[in-house]
Short mmCIF file of C-alpha atoms in Angstrom, two decimals:
data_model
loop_
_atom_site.label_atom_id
_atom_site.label_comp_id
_atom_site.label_asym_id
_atom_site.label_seq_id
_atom_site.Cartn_x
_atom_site.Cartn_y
_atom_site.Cartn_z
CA UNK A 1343 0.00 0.00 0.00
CA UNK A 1344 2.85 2.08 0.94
CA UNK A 1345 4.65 1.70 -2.57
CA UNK A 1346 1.46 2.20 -4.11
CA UNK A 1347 0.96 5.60 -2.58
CA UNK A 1348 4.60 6.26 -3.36
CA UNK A 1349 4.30 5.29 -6.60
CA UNK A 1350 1.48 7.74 -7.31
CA UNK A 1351 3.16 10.90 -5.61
CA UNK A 1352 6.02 10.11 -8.45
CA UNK A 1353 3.45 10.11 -11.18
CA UNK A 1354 1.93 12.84 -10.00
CA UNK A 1355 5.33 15.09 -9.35
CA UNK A 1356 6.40 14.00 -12.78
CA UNK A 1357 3.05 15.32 -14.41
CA UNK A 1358 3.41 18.27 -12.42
CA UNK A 1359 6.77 19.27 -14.11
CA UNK A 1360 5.61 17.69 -17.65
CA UNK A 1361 2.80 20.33 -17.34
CA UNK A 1362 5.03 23.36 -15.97
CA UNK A 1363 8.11 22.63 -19.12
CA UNK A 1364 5.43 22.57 -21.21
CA UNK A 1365 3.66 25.74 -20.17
CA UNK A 1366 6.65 27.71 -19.85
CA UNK A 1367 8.48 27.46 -22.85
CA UNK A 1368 5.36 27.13 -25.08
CA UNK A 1369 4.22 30.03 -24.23
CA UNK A 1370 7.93 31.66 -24.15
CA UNK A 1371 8.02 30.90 -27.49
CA UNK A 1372 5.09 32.04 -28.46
CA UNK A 1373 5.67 35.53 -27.30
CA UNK A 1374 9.23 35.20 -28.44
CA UNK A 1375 7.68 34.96 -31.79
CA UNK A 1376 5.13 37.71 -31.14
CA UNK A 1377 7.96 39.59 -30.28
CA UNK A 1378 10.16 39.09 -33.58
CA UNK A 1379 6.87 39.25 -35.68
CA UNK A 1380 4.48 41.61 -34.09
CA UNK A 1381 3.65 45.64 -35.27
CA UNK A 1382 2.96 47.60 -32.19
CA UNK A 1383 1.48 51.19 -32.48
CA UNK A 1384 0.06 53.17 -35.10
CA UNK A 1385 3.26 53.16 -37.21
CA UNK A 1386 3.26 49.78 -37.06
CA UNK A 1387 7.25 49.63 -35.95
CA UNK A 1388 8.51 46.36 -34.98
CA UNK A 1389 10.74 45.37 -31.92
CA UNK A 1390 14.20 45.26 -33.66
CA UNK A 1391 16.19 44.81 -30.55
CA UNK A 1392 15.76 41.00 -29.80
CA UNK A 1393 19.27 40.94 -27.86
CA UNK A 1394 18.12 42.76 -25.26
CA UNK A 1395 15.77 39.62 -24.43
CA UNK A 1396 19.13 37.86 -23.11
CA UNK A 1397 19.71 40.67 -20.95
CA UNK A 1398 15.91 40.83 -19.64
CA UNK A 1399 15.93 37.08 -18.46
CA UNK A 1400 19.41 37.19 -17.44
CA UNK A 1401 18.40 39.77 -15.02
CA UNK A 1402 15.09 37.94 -13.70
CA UNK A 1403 16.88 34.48 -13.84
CA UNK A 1404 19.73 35.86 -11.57
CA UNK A 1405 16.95 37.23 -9.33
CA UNK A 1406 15.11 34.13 -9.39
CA UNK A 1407 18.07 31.95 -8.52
CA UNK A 1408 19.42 34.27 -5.74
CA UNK A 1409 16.09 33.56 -4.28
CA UNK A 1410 16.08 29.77 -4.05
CA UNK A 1411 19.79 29.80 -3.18
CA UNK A 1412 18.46 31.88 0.24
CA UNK A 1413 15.24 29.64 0.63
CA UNK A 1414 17.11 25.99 -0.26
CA UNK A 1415 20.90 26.05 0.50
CA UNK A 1416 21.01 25.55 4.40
CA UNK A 1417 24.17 27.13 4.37
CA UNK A 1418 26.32 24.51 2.46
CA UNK A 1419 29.63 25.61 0.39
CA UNK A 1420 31.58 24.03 -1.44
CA UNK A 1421 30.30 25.21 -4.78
CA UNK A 1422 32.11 26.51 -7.71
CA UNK A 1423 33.26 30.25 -7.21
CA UNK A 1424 31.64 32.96 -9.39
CA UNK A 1425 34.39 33.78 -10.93
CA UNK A 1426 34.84 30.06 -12.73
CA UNK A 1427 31.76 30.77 -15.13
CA UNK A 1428 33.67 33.78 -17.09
CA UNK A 1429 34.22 31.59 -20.11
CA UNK A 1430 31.05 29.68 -20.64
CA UNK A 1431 29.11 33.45 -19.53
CA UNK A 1432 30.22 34.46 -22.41
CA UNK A 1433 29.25 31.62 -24.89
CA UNK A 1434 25.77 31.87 -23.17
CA UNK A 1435 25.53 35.16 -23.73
CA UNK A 1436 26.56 34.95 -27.81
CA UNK A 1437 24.62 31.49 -28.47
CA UNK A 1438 21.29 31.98 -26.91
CA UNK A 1439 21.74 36.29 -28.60
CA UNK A 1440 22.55 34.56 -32.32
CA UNK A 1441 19.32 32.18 -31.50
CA UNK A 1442 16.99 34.89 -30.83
CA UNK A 1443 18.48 36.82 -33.91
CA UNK A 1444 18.02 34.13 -36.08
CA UNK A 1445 13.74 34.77 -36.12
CA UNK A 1446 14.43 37.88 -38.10
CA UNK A 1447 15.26 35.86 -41.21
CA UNK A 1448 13.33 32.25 -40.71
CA UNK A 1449 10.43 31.03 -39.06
CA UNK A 1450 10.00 30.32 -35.38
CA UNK A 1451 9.12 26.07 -36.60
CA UNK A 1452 11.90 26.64 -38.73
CA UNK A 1453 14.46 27.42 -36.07
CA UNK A 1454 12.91 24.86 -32.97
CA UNK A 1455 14.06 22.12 -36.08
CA UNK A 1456 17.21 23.65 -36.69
CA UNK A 1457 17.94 23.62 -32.89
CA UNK A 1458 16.57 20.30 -32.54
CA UNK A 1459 19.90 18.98 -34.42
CA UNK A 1460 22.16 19.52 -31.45
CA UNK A 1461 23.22 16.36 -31.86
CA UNK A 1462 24.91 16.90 -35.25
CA UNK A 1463 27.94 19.13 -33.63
CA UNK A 1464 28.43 17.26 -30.23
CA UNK A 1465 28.73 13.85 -32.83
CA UNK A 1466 31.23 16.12 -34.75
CA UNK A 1467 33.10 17.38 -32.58
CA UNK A 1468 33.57 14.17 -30.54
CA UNK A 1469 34.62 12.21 -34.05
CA UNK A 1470 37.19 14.91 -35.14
CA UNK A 1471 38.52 16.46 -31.68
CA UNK A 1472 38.08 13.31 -29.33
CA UNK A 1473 38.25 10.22 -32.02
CA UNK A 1474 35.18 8.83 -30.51
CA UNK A 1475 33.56 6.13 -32.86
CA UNK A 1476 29.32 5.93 -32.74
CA UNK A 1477 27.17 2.84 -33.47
CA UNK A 1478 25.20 2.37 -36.32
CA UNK A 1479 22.03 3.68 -34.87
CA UNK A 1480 23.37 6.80 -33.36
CA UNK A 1481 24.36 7.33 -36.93
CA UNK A 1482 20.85 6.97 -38.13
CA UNK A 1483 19.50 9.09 -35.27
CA UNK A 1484 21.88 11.53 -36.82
CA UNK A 1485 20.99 10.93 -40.52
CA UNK A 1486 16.88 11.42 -40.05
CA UNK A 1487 17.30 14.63 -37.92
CA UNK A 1488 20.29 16.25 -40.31
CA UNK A 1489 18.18 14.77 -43.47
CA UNK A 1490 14.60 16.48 -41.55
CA UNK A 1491 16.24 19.92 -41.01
CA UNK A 1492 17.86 20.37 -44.49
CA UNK A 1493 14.93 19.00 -46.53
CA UNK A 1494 12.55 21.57 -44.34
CA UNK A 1495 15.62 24.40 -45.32
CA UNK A 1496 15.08 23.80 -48.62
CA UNK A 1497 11.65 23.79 -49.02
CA UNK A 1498 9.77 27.09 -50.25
CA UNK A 1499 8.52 29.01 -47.06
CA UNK A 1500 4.66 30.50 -47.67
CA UNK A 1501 4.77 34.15 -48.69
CA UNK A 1502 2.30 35.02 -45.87
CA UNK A 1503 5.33 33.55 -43.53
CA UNK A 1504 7.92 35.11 -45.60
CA UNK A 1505 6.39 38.69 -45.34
CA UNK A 1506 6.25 38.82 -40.91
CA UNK A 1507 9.63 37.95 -41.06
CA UNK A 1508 12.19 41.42 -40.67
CA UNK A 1509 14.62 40.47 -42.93
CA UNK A 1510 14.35 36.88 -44.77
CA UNK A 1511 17.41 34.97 -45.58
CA UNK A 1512 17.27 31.37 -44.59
CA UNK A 1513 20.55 30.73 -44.35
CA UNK A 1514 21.92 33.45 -42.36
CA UNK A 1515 18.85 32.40 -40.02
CA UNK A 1516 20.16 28.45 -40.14
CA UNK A 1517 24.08 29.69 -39.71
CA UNK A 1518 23.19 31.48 -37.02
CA UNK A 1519 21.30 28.55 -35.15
CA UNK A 1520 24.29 26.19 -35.91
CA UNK A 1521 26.02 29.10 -34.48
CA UNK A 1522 23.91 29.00 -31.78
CA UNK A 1523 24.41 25.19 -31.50
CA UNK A 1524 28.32 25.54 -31.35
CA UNK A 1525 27.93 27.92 -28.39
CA UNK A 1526 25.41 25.62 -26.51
CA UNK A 1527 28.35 22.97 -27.09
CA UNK A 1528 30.82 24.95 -25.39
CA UNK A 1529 28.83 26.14 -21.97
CA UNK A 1530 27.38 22.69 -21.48
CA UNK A 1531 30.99 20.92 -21.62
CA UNK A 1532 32.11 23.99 -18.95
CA UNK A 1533 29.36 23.36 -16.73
CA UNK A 1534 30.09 19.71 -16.48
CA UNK A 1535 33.93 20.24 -15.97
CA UNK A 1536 32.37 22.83 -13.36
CA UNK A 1537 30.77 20.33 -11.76
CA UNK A 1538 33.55 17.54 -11.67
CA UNK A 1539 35.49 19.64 -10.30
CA UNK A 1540 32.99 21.18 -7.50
CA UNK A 1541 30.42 18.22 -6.78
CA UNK A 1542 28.95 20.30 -4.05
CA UNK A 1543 28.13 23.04 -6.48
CA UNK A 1544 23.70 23.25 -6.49
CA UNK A 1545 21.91 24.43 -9.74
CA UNK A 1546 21.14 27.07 -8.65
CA UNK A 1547 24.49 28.39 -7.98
CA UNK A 1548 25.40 27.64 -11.99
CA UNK A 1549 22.10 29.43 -12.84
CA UNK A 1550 23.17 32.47 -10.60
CA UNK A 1551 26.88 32.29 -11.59
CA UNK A 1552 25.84 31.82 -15.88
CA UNK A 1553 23.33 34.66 -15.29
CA UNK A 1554 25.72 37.00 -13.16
CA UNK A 1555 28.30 37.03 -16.07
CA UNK A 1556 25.52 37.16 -18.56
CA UNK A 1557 24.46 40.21 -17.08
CA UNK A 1558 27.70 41.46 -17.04
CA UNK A 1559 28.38 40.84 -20.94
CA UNK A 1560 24.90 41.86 -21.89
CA UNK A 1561 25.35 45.00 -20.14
CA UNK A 1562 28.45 46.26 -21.52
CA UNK A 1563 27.30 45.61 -24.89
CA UNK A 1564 23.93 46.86 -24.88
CA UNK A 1565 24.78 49.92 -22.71
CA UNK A 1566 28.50 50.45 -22.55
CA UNK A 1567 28.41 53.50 -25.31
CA UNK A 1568 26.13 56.17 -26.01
CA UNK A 1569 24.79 54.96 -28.85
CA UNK A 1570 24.32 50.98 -27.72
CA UNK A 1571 21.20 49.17 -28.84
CA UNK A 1572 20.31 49.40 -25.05
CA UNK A 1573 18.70 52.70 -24.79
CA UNK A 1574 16.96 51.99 -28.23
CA UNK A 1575 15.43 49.25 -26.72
CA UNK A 1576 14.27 50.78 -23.70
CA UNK A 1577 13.36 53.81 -25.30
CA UNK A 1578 10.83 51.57 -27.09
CA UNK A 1579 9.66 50.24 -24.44
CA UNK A 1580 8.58 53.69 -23.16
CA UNK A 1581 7.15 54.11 -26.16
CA UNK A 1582 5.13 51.08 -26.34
CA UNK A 1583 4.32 49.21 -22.81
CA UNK A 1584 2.69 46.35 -24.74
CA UNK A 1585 6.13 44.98 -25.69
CA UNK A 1586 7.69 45.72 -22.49
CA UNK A 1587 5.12 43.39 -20.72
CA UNK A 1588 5.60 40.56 -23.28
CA UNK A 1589 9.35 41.04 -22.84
CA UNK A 1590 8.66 40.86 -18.72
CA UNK A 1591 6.47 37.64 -19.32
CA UNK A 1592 9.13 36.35 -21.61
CA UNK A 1593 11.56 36.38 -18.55
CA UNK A 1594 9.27 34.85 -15.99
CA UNK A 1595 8.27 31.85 -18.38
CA UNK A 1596 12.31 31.41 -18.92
CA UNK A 1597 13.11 31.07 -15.07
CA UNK A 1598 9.99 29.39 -14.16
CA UNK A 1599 11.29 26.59 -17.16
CA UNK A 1600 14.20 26.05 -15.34
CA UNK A 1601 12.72 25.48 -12.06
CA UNK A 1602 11.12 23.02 -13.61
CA UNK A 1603 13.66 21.51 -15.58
CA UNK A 1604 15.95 21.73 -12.10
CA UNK A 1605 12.84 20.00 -11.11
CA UNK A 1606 12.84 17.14 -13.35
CA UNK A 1607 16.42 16.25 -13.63
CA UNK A 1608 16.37 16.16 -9.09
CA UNK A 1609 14.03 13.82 -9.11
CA UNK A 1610 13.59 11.91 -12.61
CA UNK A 1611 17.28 11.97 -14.33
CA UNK A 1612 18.63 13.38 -17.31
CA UNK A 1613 16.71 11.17 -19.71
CA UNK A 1614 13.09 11.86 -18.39
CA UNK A 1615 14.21 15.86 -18.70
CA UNK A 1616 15.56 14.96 -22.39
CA UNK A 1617 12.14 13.24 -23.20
CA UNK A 1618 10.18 16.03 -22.00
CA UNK A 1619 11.78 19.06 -23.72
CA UNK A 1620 11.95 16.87 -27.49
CA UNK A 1621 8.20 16.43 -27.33
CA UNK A 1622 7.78 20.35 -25.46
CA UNK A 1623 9.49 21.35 -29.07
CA UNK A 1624 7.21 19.31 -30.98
CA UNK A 1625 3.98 20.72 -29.84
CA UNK A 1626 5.70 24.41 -30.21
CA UNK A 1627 5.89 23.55 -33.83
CA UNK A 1628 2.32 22.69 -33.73
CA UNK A 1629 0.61 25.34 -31.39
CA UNK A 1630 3.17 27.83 -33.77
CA UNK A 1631 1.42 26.47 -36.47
CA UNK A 1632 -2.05 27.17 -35.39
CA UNK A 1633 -1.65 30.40 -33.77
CA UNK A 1634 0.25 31.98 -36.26
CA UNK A 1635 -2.28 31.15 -39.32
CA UNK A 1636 0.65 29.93 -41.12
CA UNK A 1637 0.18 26.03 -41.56
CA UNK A 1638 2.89 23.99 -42.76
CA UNK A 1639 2.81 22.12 -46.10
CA UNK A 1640 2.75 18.03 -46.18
CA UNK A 1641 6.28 17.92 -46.63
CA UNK A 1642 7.26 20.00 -44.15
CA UNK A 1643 5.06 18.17 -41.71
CA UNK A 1644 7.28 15.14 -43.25
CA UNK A 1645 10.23 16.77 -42.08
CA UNK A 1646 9.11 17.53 -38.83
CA UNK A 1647 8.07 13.78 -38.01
CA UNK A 1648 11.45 12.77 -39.59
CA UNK A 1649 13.58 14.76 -37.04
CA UNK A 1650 11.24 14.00 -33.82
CA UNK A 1651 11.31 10.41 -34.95
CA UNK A 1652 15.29 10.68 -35.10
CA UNK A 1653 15.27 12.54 -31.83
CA UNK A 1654 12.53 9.82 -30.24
CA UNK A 1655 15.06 6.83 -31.56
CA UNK A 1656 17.82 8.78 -29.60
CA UNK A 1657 16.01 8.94 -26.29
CA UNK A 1658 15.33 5.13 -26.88
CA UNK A 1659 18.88 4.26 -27.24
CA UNK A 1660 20.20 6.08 -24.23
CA UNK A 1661 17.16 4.39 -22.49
CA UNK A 1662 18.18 1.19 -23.00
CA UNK A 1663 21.99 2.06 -22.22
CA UNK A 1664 20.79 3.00 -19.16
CA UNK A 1665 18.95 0.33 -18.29
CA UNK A 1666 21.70 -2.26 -19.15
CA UNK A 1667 24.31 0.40 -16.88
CA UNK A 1668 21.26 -1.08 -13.81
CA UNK A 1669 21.07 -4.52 -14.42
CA UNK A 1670 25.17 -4.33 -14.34
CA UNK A 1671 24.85 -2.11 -10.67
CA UNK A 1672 22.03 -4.94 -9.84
CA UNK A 1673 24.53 -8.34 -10.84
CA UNK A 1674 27.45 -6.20 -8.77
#
């Protein structure tokens, strides 16, 4: 009875962060794309200035993770110093920047696929730099989400999609994902060296130590000379309140996401967390889809189910590996 109950508060905890992921980051990108997209006042000027959205949630995420390092720590220590997250501040301050940038020349579906193909450098870059060698069917994970994303590039985007974009040009918008890719590459290999290194160190203390150096970066650039795209960007927020409240509730959906993810990976793993954010990206596609009034052709839709089902054969692989890593713990 006991395990049964126990049983059911996991279920229910794991829906409970299935629903908040979800939530969050839908709905972040949804007003990310209203953002990149959307007229606001009579003049019908657009919000040019999507850098300064790294700066906005790198503000409210350091907030929000000096917060729950007060209510959660118990005074331990231990933790990576501050100071150690200079170098992957600044790739997560120039990735997640070339991301956003990216929506001015493709569309939002177009760039959750490109970023879906994370995969593609990390298999790279371990073949050429590290000499690593990959199985057949991490290959063919590879294969349908590399084949998915360059099919969808080359397919003709509607006009009606073409014409809220600021500035087409696909493949400025796809270099600058890869771009964005590379970057992600870099902090992620930092933060685990990070926490080798410091095994005490909470994450919350990498959110607040990314975010503090984020701020930093974002800072000087946006607002280090008179003319930096900072004041602009304020300036039209003054001018038009609307798009400083979607930027504010941009922010908030970004740090409540990663007190869910934080959530997830506590209680559930790495793999659960991975399974949740590939199908979170899927229904973006879709809900981007519907909302926007621009639905995607058959073969698009074709190259969306190719890369998820690459990206679902992935998450079934390093299921299994995992469960063959127990059984070996178990026979030990």
């Amino acid at each position: 009875m006991e395990a049964h109950a126990t049983g059911l508060r996991r279920i229910l905890v794991l829906a409970f962060c299935v629903t908040g992921i979800w939530s969050a980051y839908i709905y972040q990108g949804v007003l990310q794309e209203t953002l990149s997209t959307k007229r606001f006042g009579p003049n019908g000027e657009r919000f040019e200035h999507l850098a300064f959205l790294n700066l906005a949630q790198n503000v409210v995420c350091l907030i929000w993770s000096y917060i729950m390092i007060k209510i959660w720590s118990n005074g331990e220590s231990g933790g990576a110093p501050w100071r150690s997250y200079w170098s992957a501040g600044i790739t997560n301050t120039i990735g997640p920047a070339m991301g956003i940038e990216a929506l001015k020349y493709i569309s939002y579906p177009a760039q959750v696929l490109a970023k879906s193909s994370k995969m593609i450098p990390v298999m790279l870059m371990g073949t050429l730099v590290y000499g690593i060698r990959y199985t057949f069917p991490e290959y063919l994970c590879t294969f349908l989400v590399a084949g998915g994303v360059s099919t969808f590039a080359l397919l003709k985007t509607s006009s009606k999609t073409i014409s809220k974009l600021a500035h087409p040009n696909a493949p400025l918008g796809y270099g600058l994902c890869f771009l964005n890719l590379a970057f992600d590459g870099f902090t992620n290999a930092t933060q685990d060296s990070l926490k080798a290194r410091y095994p005490k160190t909470s994450a919350w203390t990498i959110m607040l130590g990314m975010n503090l150096w984020g701020t930093i970066y974002n800072m000087i650039y946006m607002f280090g000379w008179p003319r930096g795209s900072g004041f602009e960007a304020v300036h039209f927020c003054r001018q038009h309140p609307e798009a400083a409240w979607d930027i504010f509730l941009y922010c908030c959906c970004g740090a409540v996401g990663q007190n869910f993810i934080f959530l997830t990976i506590s209680r559930f793993g790495s793999l659960a967390n991975t399974t949740i954010t590939t199908t979170r990206k899927f229904a973006s596609i879709v809900i981007s889809s519907l909302l926007s009034g621009n639905p995607l052709s058959t073969k698009q839709w074709g190259c969306v189910f190719m890369v998820f089902s690459g990206l679902s054969y992935q998450i079934y692989l390093k299921w299994q590996k995992l469960q063959r890593l127990q059984k070996k713990r178990k026979a030990l």
